[in-house]
Every structure is written in structure tokens, then in C-alpha cells.
Short mmCIF file of C-alpha atoms and ligand atoms in Angstrom, two decimals:
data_model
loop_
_atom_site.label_atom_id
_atom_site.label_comp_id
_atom_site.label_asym_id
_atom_site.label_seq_id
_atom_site.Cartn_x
_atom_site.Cartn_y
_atom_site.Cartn_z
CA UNK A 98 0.00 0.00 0.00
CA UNK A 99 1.31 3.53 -0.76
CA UNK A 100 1.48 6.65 0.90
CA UNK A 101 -1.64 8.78 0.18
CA UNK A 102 -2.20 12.65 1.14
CA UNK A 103 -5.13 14.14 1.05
CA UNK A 104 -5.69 17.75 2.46
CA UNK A 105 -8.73 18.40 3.90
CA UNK A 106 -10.28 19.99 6.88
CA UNK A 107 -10.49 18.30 10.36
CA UNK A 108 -12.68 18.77 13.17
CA UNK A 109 -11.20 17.72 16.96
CA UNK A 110 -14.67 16.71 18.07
CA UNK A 111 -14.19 19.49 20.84
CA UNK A 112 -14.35 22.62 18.99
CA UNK A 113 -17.02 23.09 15.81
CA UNK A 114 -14.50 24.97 13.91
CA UNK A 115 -12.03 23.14 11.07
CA UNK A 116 -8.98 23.42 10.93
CA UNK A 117 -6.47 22.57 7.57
CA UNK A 118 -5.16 19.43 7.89
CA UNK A 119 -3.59 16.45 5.65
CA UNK A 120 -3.93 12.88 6.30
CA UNK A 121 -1.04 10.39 5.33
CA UNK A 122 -2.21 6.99 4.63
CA UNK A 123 1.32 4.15 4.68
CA UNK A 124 -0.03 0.57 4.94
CA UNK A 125 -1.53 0.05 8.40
CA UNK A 126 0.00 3.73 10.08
CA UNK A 127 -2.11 6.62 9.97
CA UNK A 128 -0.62 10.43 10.57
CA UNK A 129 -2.79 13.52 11.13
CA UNK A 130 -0.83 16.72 10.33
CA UNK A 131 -2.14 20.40 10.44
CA UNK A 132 -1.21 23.45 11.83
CA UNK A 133 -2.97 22.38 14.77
CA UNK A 134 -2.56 18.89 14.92
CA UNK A 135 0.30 15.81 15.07
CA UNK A 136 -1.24 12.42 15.52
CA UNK A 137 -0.48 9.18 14.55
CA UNK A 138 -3.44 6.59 14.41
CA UNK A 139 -3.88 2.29 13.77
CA UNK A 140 -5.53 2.30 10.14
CA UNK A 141 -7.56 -0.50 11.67
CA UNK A 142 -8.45 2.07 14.19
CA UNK A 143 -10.34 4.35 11.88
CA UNK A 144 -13.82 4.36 10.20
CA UNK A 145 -14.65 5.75 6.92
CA UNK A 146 -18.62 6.94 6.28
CA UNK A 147 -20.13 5.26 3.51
CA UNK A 148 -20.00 6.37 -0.31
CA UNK A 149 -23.54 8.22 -0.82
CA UNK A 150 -23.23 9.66 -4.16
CA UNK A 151 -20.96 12.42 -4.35
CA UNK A 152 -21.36 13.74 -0.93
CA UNK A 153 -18.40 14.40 1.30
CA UNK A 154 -17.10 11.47 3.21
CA UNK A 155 -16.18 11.18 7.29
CA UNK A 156 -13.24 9.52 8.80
CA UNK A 157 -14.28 8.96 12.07
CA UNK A 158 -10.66 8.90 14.31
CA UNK A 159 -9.96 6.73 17.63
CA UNK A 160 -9.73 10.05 19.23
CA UNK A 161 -13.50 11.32 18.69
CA UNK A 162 -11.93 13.72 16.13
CA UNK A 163 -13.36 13.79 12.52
CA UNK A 164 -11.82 14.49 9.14
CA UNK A 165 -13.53 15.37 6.52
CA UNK A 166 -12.75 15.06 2.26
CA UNK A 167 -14.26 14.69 -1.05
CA UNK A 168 -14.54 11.12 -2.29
CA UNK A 169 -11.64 9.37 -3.27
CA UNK A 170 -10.91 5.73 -3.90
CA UNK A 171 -8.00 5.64 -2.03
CA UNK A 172 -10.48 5.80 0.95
CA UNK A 173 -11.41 2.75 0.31
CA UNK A 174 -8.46 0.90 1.55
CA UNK A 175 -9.54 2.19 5.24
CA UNK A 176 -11.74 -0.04 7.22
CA UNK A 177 -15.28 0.79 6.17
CA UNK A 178 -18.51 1.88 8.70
CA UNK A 179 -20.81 -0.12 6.40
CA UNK A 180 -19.77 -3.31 4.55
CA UNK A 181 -22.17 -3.02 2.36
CA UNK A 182 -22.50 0.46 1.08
CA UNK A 183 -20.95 -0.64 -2.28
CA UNK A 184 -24.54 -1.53 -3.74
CA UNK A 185 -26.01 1.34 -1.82
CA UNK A 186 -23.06 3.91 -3.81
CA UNK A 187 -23.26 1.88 -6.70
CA UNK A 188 -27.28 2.29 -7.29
CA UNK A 189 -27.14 5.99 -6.28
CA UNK A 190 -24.89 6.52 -8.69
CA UNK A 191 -26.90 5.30 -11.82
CA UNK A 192 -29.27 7.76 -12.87
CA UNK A 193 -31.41 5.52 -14.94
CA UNK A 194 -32.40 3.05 -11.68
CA UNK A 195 -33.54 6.17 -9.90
CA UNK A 196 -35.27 7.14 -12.56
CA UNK A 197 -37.03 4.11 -12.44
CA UNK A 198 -37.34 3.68 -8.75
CA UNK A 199 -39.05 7.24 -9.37
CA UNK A 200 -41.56 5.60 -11.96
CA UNK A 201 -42.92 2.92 -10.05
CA UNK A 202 -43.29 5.58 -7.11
CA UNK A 203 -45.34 7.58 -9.37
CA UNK A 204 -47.43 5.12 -10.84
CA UNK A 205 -47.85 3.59 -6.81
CA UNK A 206 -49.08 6.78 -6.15
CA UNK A 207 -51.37 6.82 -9.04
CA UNK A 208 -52.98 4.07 -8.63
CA UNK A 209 -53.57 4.57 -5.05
CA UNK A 210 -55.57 7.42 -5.82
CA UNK A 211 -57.08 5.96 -8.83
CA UNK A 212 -58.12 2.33 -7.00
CA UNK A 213 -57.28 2.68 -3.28
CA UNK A 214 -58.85 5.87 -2.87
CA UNK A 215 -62.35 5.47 -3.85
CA UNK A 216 -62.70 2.10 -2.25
CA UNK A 217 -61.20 3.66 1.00
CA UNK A 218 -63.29 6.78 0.63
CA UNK A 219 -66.33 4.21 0.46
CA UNK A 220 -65.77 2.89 3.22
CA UNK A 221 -65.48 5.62 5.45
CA UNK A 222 -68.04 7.19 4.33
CA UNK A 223 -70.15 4.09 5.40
CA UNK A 224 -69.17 4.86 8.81
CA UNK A 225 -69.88 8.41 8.87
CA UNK A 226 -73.45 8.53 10.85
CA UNK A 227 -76.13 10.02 8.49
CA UNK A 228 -76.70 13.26 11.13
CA UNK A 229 -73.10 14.14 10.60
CA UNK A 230 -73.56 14.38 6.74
CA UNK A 231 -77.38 16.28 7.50
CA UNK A 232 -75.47 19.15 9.14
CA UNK A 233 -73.18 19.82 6.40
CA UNK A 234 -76.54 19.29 4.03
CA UNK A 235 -78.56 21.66 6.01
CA UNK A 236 -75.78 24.17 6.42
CA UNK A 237 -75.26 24.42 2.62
CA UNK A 238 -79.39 24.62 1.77
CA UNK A 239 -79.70 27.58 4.94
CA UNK A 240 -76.62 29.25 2.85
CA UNK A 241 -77.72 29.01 -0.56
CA UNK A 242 -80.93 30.41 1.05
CA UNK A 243 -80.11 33.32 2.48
CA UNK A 244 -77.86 34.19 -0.07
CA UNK A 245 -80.73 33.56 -2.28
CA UNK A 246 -79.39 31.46 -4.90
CA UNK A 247 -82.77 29.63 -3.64
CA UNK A 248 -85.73 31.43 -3.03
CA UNK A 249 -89.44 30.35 -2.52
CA UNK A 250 -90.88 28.20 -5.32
CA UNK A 251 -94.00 29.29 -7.18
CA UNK A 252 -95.01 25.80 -7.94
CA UNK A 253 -98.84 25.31 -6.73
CA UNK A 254 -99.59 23.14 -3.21
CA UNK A 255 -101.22 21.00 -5.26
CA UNK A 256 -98.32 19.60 -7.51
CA UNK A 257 -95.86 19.90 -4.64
CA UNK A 258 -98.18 17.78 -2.47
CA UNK A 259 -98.59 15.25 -4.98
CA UNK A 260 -94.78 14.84 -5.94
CA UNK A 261 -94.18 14.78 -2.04
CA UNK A 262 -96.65 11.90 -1.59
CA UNK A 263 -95.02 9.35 -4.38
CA UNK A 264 -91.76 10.57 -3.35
CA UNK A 265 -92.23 9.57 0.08
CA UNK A 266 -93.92 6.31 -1.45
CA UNK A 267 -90.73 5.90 -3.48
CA UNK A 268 -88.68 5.70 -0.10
CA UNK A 269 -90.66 3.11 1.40
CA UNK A 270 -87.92 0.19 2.61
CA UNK A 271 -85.11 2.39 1.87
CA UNK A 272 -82.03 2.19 4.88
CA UNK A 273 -82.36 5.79 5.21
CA UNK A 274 -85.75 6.21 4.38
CA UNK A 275 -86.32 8.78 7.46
CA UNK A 276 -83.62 11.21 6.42
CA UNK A 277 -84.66 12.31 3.50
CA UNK A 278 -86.18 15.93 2.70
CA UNK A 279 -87.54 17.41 -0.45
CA UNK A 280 -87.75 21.14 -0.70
CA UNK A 281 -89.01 23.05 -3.38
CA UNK A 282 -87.38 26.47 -4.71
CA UNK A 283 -87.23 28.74 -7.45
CA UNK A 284 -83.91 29.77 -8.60
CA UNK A 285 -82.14 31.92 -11.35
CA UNK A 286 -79.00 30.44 -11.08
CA UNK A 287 -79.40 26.79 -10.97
CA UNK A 288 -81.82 26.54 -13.65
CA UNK A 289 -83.74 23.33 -14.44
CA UNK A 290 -81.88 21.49 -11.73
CA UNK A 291 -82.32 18.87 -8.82
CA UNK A 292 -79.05 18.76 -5.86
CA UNK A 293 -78.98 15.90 -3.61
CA UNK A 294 -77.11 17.36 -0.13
CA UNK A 295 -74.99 15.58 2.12
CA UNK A 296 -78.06 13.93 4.83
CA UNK A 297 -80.40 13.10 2.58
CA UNK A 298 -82.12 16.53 1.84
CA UNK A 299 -82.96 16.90 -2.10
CA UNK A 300 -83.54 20.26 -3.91
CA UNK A 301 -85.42 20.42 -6.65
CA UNK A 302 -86.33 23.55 -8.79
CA UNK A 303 -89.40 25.21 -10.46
CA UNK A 304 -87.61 25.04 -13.96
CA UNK A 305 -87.29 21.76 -13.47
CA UNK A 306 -90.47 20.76 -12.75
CA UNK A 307 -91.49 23.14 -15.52
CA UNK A 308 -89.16 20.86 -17.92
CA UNK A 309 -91.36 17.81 -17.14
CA UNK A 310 -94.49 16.35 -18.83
CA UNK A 311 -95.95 14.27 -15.89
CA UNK A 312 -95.22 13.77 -12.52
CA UNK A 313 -93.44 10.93 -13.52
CA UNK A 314 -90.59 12.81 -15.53
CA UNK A 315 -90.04 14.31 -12.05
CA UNK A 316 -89.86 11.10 -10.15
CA UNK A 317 -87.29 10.15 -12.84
CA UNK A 318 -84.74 12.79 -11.63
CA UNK A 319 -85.71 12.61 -7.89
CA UNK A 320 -84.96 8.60 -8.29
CA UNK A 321 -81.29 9.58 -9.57
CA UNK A 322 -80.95 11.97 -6.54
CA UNK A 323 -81.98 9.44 -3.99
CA UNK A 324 -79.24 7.35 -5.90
CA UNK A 325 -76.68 10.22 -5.18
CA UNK A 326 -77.81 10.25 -1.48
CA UNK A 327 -77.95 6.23 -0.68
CA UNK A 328 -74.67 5.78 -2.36
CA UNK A 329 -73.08 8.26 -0.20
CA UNK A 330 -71.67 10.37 -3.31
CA UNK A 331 -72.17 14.29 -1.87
CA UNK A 332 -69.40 12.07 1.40
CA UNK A 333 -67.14 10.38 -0.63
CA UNK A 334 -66.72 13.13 -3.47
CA UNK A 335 -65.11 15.24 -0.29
CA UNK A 336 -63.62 12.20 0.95
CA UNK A 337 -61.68 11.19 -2.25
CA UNK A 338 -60.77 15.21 -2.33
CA UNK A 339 -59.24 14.80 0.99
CA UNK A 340 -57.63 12.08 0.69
CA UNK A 341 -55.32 12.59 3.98
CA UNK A 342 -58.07 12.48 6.06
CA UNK A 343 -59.29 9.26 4.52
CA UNK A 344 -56.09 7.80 4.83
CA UNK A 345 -55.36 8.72 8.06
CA UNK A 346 -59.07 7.84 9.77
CA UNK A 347 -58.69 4.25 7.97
CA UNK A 348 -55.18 4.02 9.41
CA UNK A 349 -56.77 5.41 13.04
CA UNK A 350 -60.76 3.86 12.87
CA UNK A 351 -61.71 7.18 13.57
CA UNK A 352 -64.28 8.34 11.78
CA UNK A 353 -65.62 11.04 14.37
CA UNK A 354 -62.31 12.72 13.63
CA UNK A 355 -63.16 13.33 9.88
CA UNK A 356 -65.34 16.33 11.04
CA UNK A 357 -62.22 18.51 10.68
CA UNK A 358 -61.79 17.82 7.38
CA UNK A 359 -65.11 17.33 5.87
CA UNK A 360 -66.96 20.82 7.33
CA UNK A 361 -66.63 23.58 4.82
CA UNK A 362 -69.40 24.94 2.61
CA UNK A 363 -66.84 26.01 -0.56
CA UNK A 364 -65.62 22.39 -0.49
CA UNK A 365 -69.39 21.40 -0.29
CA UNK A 366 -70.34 23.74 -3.52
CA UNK A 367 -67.73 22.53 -5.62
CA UNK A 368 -68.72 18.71 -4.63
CA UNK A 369 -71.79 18.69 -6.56
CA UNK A 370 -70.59 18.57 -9.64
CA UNK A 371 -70.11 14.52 -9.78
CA UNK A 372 -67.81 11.93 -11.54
CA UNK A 373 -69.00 10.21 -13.99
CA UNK A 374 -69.35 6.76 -11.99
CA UNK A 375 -71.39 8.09 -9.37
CA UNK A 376 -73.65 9.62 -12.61
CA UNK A 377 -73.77 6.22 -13.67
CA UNK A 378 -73.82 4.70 -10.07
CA UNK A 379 -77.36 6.56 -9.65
CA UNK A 380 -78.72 5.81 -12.99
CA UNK A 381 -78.54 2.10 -11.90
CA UNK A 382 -79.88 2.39 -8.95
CA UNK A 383 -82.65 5.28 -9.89
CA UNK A 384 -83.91 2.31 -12.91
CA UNK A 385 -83.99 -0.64 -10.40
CA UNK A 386 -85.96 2.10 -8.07
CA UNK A 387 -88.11 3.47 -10.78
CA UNK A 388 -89.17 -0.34 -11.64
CA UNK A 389 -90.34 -1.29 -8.59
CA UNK A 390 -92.70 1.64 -8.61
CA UNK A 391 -93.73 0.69 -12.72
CA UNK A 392 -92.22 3.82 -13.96
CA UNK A 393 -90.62 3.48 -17.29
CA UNK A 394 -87.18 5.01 -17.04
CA UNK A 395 -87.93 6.24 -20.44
CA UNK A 396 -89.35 9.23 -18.25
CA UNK A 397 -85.73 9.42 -17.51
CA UNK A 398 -84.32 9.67 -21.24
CA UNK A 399 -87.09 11.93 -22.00
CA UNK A 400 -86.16 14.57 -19.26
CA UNK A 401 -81.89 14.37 -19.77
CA UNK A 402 -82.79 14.94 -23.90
CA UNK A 403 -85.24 17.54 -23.01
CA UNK A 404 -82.39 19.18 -20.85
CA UNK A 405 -79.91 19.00 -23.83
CA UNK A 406 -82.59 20.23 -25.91
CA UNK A 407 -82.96 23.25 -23.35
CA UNK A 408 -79.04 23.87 -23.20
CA UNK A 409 -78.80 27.41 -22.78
CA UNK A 410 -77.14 29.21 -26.03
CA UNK A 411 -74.01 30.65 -25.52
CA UNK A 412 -73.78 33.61 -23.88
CA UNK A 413 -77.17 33.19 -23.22
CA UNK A 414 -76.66 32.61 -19.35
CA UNK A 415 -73.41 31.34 -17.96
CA UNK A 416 -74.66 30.87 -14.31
CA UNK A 417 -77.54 28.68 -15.84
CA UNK A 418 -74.71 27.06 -17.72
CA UNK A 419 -72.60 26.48 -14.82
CA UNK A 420 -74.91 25.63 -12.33
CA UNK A 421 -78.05 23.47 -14.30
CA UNK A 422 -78.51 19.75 -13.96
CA UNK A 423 -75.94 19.60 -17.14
CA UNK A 424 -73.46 21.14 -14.87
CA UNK A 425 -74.00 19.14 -11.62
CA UNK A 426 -75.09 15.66 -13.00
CA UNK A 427 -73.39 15.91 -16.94
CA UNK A 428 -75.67 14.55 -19.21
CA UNK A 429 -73.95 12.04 -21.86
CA UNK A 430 -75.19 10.41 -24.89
CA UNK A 431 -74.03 7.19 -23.12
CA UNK A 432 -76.53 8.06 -20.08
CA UNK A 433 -79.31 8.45 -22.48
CA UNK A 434 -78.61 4.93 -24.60
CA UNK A 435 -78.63 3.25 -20.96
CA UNK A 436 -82.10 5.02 -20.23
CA UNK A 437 -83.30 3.94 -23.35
CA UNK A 438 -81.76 0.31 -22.64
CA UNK A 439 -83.57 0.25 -19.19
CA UNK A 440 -86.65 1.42 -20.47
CA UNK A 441 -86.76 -1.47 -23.43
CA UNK A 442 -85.95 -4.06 -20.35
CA UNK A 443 -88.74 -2.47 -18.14
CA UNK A 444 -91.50 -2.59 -21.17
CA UNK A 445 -90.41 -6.04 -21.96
CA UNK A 446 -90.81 -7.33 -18.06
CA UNK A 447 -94.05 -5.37 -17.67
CA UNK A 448 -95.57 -7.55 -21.62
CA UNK A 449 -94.08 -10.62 -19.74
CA UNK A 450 -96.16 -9.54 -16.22
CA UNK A 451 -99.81 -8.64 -18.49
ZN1 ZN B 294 -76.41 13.13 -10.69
#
């Protein structure tokens, strides 16, 4: 083994200030020069930090002292602190496996929030009591209001006691049958529209009935919204957007502590607008519903093409835009085919029944 020098700075352990310094490596002896230190150590007495990239490296000395340098191989001849860090250096060293390793965190990541999440979010949101989603409900309908983006309806008693009766019929058996509400308001910003709220209050508007040709056309839409509410959609929309609370009341069983991060009206608003597998999530369930009560869910095809129909032109009105049923619950020419699907599958069972 030859002599190697390398000048760098040393620390004595003692005092946090460096000091020049050159350390002279002959076979097995060891010697520490600067202008403020003379020592001689045992190689085997030393310990060398492992290679992490290009990062300065430590030799730790007998005496608690601590010299520090820039890699160099000749370090290598020095007893080691890690035996292994030669993989370790080697794989930080090549670009292309981090690159990778930085992939499959991505796409772990991904897919978490793609798979995990909504099937975590589901959960939780089974868990969440009903009353704790009806204040957040209520809190949003008393906002909207007195801010009045609702104000009374002008639909007659008469309709609005009718449509109450068979909706109330319609929630005969349901699991959470006695939480639902159905209020009826006019509006000039939400247009023909229907909002299911967290706790099983649904909002339904005068253009909306307006829209419809028979009570039934209404039922249609109120079916989907009772679809939105059993399913838990207005819960786990927020959920899935707060993902760290889902996560960590999962991890914890602690769905009490969710409150934090569910409350918040602006979070609320921008929750009804939602994804296109709850849309289709309370189709389903709004045509199994609608069948049980013999209403075609034609009624249902007839009111989305009658709202595409009614689409306002641009410029027209941009709140009605942004806020109407086309908004909040997009209507799709694959939503309409599957009405029309249901529909020929409820007509056939109800020839097969006469
Ligand atoms: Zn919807």
C-alpha cells in the first residue's frame, strides 16, 4: 500500500471549527498533520462513512476527532462503517435506476388514488353517521338560502303535495328512508336542476319541474338523486378530495375525527358537480328504483334529452350554464342509450307480467 495525502479539513470533536489538515495513509499507520494537529493513528483504528453519491465522506478517528474530504478511492483501503454500502453507492450513482425507482413511485401513487382511494373513501363514508352528513346538508341549503341562490318556489300546493306523496312512497324500505327531505325552490342560477345534499335533503327547482311532462318525468330525476344520497356520493366526493383524512381515519378507525376535514361549505359547492361513476352509479340504482314503482325510465331519457334540448345558447346565461342539472349531473349520450336500454328491459318485463 502507498502513501496517500489528502488535504482536507479536520474537526477535533471538541471545537465546531475546522482546521487545515492532511492525512497520510502508509499501509496500516495513519498520521494527522495540520497546523494544529500531530497524531499518529492504527488504520484498523479508523472508520470511513459510507460512499452516498458524491457527498463528502467522514473519517471517524480513535480520538472522537473527525476528518472530513471529497470522495476518493483511495479511501477505500480504510476499514469501512458499512460493509455493504458498495450496492447502496453503486445504485445511487446510476441515474437511470432512480429514474425508475421514481416511476414505479409515481405510478404507486397513481394508482392509489385511482383504485385505493375510492374504495377507501367508500368505506369511510359508510361509517360516517347520516346526522353528521345532515349538518353539512342543512348548512349548505340555509346558505344558498339566504344568499338567495334559492328562493321560494311558485309551484302550486297542489303539484308539490302530490310529488311529495309518491316521493315519500318511493322511499318506502329504503335504509335511510327517514332522512330524506324534499324542498321546493325557485332559482335563477341553478336553472332546471335537482341537488342531492350531504343527509339526505334533495332540492329540486321550479324550472325543473317546468321541464317535465308528468309527474313521472319528475320522479325520474328525484330517483337519480336518492341514488346520489344512498350511495353516499355528496361524502365520498369530499372524501376522495381529501384524501389525507381518509387515509389517516382508515389508518386510526376514527371516523368522528373526519369532522375537521369534511366541514366547509366552498368544499361542499364545488362537490356537486359529480364523476362520472357516481352519474352512472345513480342511474342504476334510480332504474332498479323506478321499476319497482312501474315507472318506465324512459321518463328518464325523455327529461336528460329535453335538458340537452334546453341547453342554454351561448352567452345566453353562464350561471344557468354552470350551475343546471348539465353542470352538476353531466348529461352524456351514453346516459341516455342506458335510459333507453332500461326502459326497453322495463317494457319487456311489464308484456311478460300482463
Ligand atoms: Zn347526478
Amino acid at each position: 500500500m502507498s502513501a496517500l495525502t489528502l488535504q482536507r479539513i479536520f474537526y477535533d470533536g471538541h471545537v465546531p471549527i475546522g482546521s487545515d489538515a492532511t492525512l497520510m495513509v502508509a499501509g496500516k499507520n495513519i498520521s494527522l498533520i495540520g497546523a494544529e494537529v500531530s497524531e499518529r493513528f492504527d488504520a484498523d483504528a479508523v472508520r470511513v462513512s459510507p460512499r452516498t453519491g458524491v457527498a463528502t465522506r467522514f473519517v471517524e478517528l480513535p480520538d472522537g476527532g473527525q476528518f472530513q474530504c471529497a470522495d476518493d478511492p483511495a479511501l477505500d483501503c480504510l476499514p469501512q462503517e458499512v460493509p455493504s454500502e458498495g450496492f447502496v453507492a453503486w445504485l445511487e450513482r446510476r441515474w437511470p435506476v432512480a429514474g425508475v425507482a421514481l416511476a414505479l413511485i409515481v405510478a404507486i401513487v397513481a394508482s392509489v388514488y385511482v383504485y385505493v382511494l375510492p374504495v377507501a373513501a367508500e368505506r369511510v363514508a359508510a361509517r360516517i353517521p347520516f346526522e353528521t352528513e345532515k349538518a353539512l346538508g342543512e348548512d349548505a341549503v340555509d346558505w344558498m338560502d339566504s344568499n338567495l341562490v334559492l328562493t321560494h318556489s311558485k309551484i302550486d300546493k297542489d303539484t308539490q303535495g302530490r310529488l311529495l306523496y309518491r316521493f315519500d312512497e318511493m322511499l318506502k324500505g329504503l335504509p335511510a328512508s327517514e332522512h330524506y327531505r324534499l324542498g321546493f325552490r325557485s332559482s335563477d342560477y341553478l336553472g332546471a336542476n335537482a341537488i342531492a345534499f350531504p343527509g339526505g335533503t334533495i332540492v329540486i327547482t321550479d324550472d325543473l319541474i317546468e321541464l317535465a311532462d308528468s309527474d313521472e318525468d319528475v320522479l325520474a330525476i328525484l330517483a337519480h338523486e336518492i341514488g346520489h344520497i344512498e350511495k353516499r356520493h355528496a361524502v365520498r366526493h369530499i372524501l376522495q378530495d381529501s384524501a389525507i383524512a381518509v387515509v389517516a381515519s382508515a389508518v386510526t378507525a376514527d371516523a368522528a375525527s373526519l369532522g375537521v376535514a369534511v366541514v366547509g361549505l366552498p368544499t361542499l359547492l364545488t362537490s356537486l358537480e359529480f364523476s362520472r361513476e357516481f352519474e352512472t352509479e345513480a342511474d342504476s340504482y334510480a332504474f332498479e328504483l323506478m321499476r319497482q314503482y312501474e315507472i318506465s325510465p324512459q321518463h328518464f331519457a325523455d327529461m336528460m334529452q329535453r335538458m340537452v334540448e334546453e341547453q342554454p345558447v351561448d352567452g345566453e346565461s353562464e350561471l344557468g350554464e354552470a350551475w343546471g342539472f348539465m353542470s352538476s349531473h353531466p348529461p352524456s349520450d351514453d346516459r341516455i342509450a342506458r335510459a333507453h336500454d332500461a326502459a326497453r328491459k322495463f317494457e319487456q318485463s311489464q308484456g311478460v307480467e300482463q
